[in-house]
Short mmCIF file of C-alpha atoms in Angstrom, two decimals:
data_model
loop_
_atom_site.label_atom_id
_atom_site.label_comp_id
_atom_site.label_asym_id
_atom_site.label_seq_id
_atom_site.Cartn_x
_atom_site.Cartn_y
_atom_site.Cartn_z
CA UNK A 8 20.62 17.21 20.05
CA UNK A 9 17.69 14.73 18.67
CA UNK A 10 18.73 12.47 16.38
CA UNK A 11 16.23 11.35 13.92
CA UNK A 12 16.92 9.07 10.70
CA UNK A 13 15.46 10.53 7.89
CA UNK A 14 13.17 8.74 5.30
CA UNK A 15 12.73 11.00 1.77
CA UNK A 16 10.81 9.01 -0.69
CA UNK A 17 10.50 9.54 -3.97
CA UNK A 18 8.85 13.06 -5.17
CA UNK A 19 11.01 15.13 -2.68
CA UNK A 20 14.28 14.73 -3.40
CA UNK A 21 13.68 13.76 -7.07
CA UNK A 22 11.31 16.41 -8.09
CA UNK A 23 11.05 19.17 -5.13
CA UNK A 24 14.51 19.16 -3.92
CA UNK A 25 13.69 22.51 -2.27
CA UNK A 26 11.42 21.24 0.31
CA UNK A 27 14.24 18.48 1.41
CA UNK A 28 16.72 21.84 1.57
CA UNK A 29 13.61 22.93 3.98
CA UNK A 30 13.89 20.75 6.20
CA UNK A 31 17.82 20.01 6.22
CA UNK A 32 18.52 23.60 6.75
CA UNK A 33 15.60 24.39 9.52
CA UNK A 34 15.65 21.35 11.67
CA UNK A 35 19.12 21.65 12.93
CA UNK A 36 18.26 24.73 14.00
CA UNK A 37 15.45 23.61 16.01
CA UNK A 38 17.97 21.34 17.90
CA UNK A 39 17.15 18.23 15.47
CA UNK A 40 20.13 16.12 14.21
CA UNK A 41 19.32 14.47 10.83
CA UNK A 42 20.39 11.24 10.30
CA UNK A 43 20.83 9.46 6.75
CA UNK A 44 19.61 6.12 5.65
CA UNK A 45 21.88 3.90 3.54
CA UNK A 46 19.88 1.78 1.01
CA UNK A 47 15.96 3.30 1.69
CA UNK A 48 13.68 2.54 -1.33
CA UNK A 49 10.37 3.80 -2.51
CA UNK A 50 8.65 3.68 0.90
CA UNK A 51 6.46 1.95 -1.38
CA UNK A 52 3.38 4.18 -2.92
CA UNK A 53 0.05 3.77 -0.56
CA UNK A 54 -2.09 3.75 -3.82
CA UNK A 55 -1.13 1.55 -6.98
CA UNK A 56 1.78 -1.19 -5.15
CA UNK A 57 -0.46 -1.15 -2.48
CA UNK A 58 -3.48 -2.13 -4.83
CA UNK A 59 -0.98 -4.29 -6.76
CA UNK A 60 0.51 -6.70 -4.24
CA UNK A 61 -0.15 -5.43 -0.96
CA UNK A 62 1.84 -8.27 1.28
CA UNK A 63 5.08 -7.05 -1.22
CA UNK A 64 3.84 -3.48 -0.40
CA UNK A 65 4.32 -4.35 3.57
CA UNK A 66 7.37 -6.09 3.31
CA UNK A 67 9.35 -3.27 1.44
CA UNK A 68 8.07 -0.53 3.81
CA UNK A 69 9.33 -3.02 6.32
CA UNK A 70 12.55 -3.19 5.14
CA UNK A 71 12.81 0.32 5.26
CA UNK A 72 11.75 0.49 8.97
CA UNK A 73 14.29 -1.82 9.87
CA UNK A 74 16.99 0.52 8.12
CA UNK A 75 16.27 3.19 10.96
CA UNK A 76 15.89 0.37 13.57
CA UNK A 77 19.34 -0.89 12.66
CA UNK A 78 20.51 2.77 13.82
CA UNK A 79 18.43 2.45 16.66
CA UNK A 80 16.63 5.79 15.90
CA UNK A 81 13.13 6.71 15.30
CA UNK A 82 12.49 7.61 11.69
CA UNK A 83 10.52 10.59 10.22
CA UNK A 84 9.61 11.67 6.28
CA UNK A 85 8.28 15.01 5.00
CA UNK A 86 5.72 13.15 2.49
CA UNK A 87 2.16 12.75 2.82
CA UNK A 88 2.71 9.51 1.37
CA UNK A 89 5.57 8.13 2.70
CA UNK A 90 4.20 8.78 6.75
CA UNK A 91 0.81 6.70 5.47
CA UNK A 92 3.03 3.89 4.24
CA UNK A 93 4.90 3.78 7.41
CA UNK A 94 2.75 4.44 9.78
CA UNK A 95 0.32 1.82 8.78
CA UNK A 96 3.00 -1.01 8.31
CA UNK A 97 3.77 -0.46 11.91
CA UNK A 98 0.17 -0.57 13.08
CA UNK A 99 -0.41 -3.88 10.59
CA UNK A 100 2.65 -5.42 11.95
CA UNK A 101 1.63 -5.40 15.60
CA UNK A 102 -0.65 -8.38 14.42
CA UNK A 103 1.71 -11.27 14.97
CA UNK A 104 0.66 -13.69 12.40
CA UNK A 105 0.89 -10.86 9.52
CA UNK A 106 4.17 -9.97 11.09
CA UNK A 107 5.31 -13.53 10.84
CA UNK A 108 4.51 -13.66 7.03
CA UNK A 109 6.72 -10.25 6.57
CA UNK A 110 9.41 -11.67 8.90
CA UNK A 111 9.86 -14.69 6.78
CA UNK A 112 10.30 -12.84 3.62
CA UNK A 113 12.35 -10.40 5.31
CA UNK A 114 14.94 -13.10 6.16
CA UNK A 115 15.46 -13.57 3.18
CA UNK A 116 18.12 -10.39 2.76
CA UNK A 117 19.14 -11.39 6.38
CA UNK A 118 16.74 -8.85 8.09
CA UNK B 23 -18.24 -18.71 -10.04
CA UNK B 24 -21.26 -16.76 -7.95
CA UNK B 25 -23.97 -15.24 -9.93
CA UNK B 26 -27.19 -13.84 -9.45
CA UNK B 27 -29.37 -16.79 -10.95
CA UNK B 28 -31.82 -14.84 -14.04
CA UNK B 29 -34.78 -17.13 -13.49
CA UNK B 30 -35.33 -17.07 -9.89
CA UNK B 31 -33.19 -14.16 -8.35
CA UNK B 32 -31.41 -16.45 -5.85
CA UNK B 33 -28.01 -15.30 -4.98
CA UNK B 34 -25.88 -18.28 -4.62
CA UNK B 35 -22.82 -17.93 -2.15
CA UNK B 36 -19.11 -18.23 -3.35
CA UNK B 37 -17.57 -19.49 -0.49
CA UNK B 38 -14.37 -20.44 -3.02
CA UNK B 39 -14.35 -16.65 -3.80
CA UNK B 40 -14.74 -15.73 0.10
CA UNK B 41 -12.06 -17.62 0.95
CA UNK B 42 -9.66 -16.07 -1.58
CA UNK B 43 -10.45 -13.09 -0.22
CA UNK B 44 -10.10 -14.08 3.15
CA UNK B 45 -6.31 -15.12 2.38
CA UNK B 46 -5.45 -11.49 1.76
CA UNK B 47 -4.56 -8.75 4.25
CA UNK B 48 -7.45 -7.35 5.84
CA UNK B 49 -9.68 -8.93 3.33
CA UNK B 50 -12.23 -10.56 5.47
CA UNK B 51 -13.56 -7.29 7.60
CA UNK B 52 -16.37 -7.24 5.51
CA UNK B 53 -18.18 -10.16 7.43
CA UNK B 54 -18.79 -7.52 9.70
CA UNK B 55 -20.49 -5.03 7.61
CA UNK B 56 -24.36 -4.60 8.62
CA UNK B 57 -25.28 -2.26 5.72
CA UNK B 58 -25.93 0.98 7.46
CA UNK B 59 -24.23 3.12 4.29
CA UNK B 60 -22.00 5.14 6.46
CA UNK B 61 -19.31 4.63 3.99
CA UNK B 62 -21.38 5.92 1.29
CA UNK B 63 -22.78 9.54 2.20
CA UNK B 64 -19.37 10.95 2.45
CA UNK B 65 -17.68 8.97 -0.38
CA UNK B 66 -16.00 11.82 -3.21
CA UNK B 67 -16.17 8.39 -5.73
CA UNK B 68 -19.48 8.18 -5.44
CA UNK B 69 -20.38 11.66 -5.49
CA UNK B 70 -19.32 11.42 -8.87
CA UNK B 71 -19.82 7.90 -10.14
CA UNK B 72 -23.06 6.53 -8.70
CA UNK B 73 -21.95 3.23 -10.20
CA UNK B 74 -19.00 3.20 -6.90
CA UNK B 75 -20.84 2.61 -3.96
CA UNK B 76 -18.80 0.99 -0.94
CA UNK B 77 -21.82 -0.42 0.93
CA UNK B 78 -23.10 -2.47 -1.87
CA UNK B 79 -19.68 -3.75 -3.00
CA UNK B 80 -19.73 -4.69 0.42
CA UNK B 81 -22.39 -6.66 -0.39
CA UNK B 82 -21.06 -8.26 -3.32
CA UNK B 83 -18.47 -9.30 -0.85
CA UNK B 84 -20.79 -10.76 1.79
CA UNK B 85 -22.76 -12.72 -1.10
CA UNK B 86 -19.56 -13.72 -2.85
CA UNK B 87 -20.63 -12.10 -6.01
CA UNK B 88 -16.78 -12.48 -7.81
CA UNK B 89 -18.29 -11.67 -11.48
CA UNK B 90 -19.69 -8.51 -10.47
CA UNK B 91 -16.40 -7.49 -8.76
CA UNK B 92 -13.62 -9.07 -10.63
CA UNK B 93 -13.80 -8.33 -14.33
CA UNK B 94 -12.20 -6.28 -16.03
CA UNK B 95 -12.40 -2.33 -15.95
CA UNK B 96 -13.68 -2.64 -12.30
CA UNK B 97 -15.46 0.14 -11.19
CA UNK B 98 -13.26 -0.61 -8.12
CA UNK B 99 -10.09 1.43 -9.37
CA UNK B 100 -12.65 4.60 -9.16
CA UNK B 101 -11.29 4.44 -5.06
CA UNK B 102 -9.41 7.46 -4.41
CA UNK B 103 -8.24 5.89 -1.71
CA UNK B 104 -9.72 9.05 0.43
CA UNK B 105 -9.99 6.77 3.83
CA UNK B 106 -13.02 8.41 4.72
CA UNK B 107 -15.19 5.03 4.88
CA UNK B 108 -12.59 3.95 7.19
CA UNK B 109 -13.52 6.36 9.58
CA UNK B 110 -16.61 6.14 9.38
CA UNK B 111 -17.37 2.48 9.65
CA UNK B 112 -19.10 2.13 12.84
CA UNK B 113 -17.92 -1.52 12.54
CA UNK B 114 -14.63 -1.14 12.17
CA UNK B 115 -14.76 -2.94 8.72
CA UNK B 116 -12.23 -0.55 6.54
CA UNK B 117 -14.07 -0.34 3.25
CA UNK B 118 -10.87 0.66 1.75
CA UNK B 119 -8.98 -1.61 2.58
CA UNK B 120 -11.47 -4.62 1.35
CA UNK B 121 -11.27 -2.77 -1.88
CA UNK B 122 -7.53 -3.35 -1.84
CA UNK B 123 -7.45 -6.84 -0.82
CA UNK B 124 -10.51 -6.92 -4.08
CA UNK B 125 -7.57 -4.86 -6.62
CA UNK B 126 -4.70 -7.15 -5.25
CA UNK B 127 -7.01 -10.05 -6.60
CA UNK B 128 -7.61 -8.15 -9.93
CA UNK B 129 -4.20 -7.80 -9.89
CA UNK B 130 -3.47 -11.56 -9.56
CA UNK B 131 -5.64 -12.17 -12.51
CA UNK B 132 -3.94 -10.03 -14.47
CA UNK B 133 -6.56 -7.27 -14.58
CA UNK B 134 -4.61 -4.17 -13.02
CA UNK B 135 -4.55 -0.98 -14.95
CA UNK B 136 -1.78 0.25 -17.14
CA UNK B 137 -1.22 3.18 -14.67
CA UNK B 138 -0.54 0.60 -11.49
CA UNK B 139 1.70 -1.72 -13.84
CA UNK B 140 3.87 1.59 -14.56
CA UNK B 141 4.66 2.56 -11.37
CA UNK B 142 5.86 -0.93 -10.07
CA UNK B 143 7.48 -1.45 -13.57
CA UNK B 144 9.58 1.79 -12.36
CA UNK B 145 9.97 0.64 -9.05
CA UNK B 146 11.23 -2.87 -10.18
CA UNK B 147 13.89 -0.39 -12.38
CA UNK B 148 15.45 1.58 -9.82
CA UNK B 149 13.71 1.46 -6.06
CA UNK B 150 11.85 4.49 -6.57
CA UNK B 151 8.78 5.53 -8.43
CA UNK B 152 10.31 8.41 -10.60
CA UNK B 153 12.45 7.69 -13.21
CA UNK B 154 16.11 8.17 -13.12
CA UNK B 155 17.17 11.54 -14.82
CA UNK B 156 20.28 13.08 -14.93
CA UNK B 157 18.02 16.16 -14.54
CA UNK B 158 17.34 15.29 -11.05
CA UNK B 159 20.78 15.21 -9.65
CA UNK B 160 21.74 18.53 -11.34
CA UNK B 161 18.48 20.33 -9.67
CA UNK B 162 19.33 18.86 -6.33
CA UNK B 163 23.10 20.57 -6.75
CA UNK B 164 21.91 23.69 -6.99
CA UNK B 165 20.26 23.34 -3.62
CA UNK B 166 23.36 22.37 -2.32
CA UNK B 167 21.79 18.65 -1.77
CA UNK B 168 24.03 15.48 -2.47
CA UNK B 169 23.33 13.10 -5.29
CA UNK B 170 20.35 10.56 -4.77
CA UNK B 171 21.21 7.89 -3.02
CA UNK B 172 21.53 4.30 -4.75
CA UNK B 173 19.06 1.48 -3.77
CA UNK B 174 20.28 -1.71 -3.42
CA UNK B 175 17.68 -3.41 -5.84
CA UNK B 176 19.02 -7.10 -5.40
CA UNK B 177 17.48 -6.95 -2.05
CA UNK B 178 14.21 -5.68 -3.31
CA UNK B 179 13.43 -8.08 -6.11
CA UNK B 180 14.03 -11.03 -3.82
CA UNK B 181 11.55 -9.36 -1.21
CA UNK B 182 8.88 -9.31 -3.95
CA UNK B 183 9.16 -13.20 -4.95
CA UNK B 184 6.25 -14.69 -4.36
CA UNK B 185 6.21 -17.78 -1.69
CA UNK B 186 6.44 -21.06 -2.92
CA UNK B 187 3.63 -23.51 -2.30
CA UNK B 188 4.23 -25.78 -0.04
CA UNK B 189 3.27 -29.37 -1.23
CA UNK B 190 0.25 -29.66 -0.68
CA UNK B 191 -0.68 -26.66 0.10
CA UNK B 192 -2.18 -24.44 2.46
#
């Protein structure tokens, strides 16, 4: 079975808690193990934290990478805005300098 | 400050401004920006607010015009943040995201809307951006779905301190 750690969000499981049941009930079936995250945040928002403080915006959606890469797994969400989030912190942090900034505030909380 | 001088129409270049900008992420792709309005034909903002145009706050950019782009109610919050100047920049410049690195600079001056200030005010609360509600766990149980899980917010808050200056600066 593929094991995948699971990212949320926000509006999913807070306010549509039937698309999470969705997923959790169809992707074991399609041979897709779910795995949970301990301690994910707000992935955060693509639109106003991003517009608000956007190094802070990179450095939380790091964090939360770094929760799946602790498990060694590759992580997946079922929100829109959630996958743009994540999927542009890991494009942005392929630049090494802006990856540098991120690390440094990362180790502060030993990440 | 830049300004467009009244008497003589000479645009004088704030390189102090430029340089702010530069400091952010992604804020300096609009040095390449050649004006060809690509970002503009297909842009829903401007469709409906002709005062929104990408390609000439693109050129307040290049000039350094910060008055005309940093005051407050910027016409720059009217970005739904669509993405479709970002692919369709033939230079690669990511309208968008200038506009960002432009807000996060409002936003340092204290200029953000309300609307942005309440969803980091709830995200500073509880690591998400809906409010905690006993409603929510209640609604999950009847899908059978665990409670939500806590966030550990002492490690977020310390991830959004600022970085101290070095002295003297960088």
């Amino acid at each position: 079975m593929t094991r995948y750690a699971f990212f949320p969000g926000c509006l999913i499981p807070a306010r549509h808690p039937a698309m999470e049941f969705a997923i959790r009930s169809t992707l074991p079936k399609l041979g897709i193990e779910i795995v949970d995250l301990d301690g994910a945040s707000c992935c955060p928002d693509p639109i106003y934290f991003k517009s608000k403080d956007k190094l802070s915006w990179l450095t939380v959606a790091a964090r939360n990478l770094t929760l799946a890469e602790d498990l060694g797994l590759d992580i997946f969400t079922n929100c829109s805005g959630c996958t743009a989030t994540l999927s542009e912190t890991y494009h942005l942090l392929q630049d090494e300098e802006l990856r540098d900034r991120v690390n440094h505030r990362l180790a502060r909380i030993g990440r | 400050m830049a300004s467009r001088s009244d008497d003589n129409d000479i645009v004088r270049v704030d390189f102090a401004f430029k340089r702010e900008l530069a400091q952010k992420i992604e804020g300096n792709l609009a040095n390449f920006c050649y004006q060809c309005g690509a970002c503009v034909g297909d842009c829903p903002a401007t469709r409906y607010s002709p005062a929104f145009n990408p390609r000439e706050i693109m050129l307040k950019v290049l000039y350094g015009l910060e008055a005309e782009l940093l005051g407050p109610d910027s016409v720059l919050w009217q970005c739904t943040n669509c993405y479709g100047c970002h692919e369709r920049c033939p230079q690669e410049v990511k309208p968008v995201e200038v506009i960002i690195s432009l807000k996060n600079m409002l936003a340092d001056r204290g200029l953000a809307p309300p609307a942005a200030d309440k969803v980091i005010q709830t995200f500073m609360g509880n690591g998400r951006t809906v409010p905690d509600n006993p409603a929510i766990d209640k609604q999950r149980a009847k899908f059978g779905l665990p409670p939500l899980r806590p966030v550990p917010m002492d490690e977020i808050l310390v991830l959004l301190e600022p970085e101290i200056e070095e002295a003297g600066g960088s």
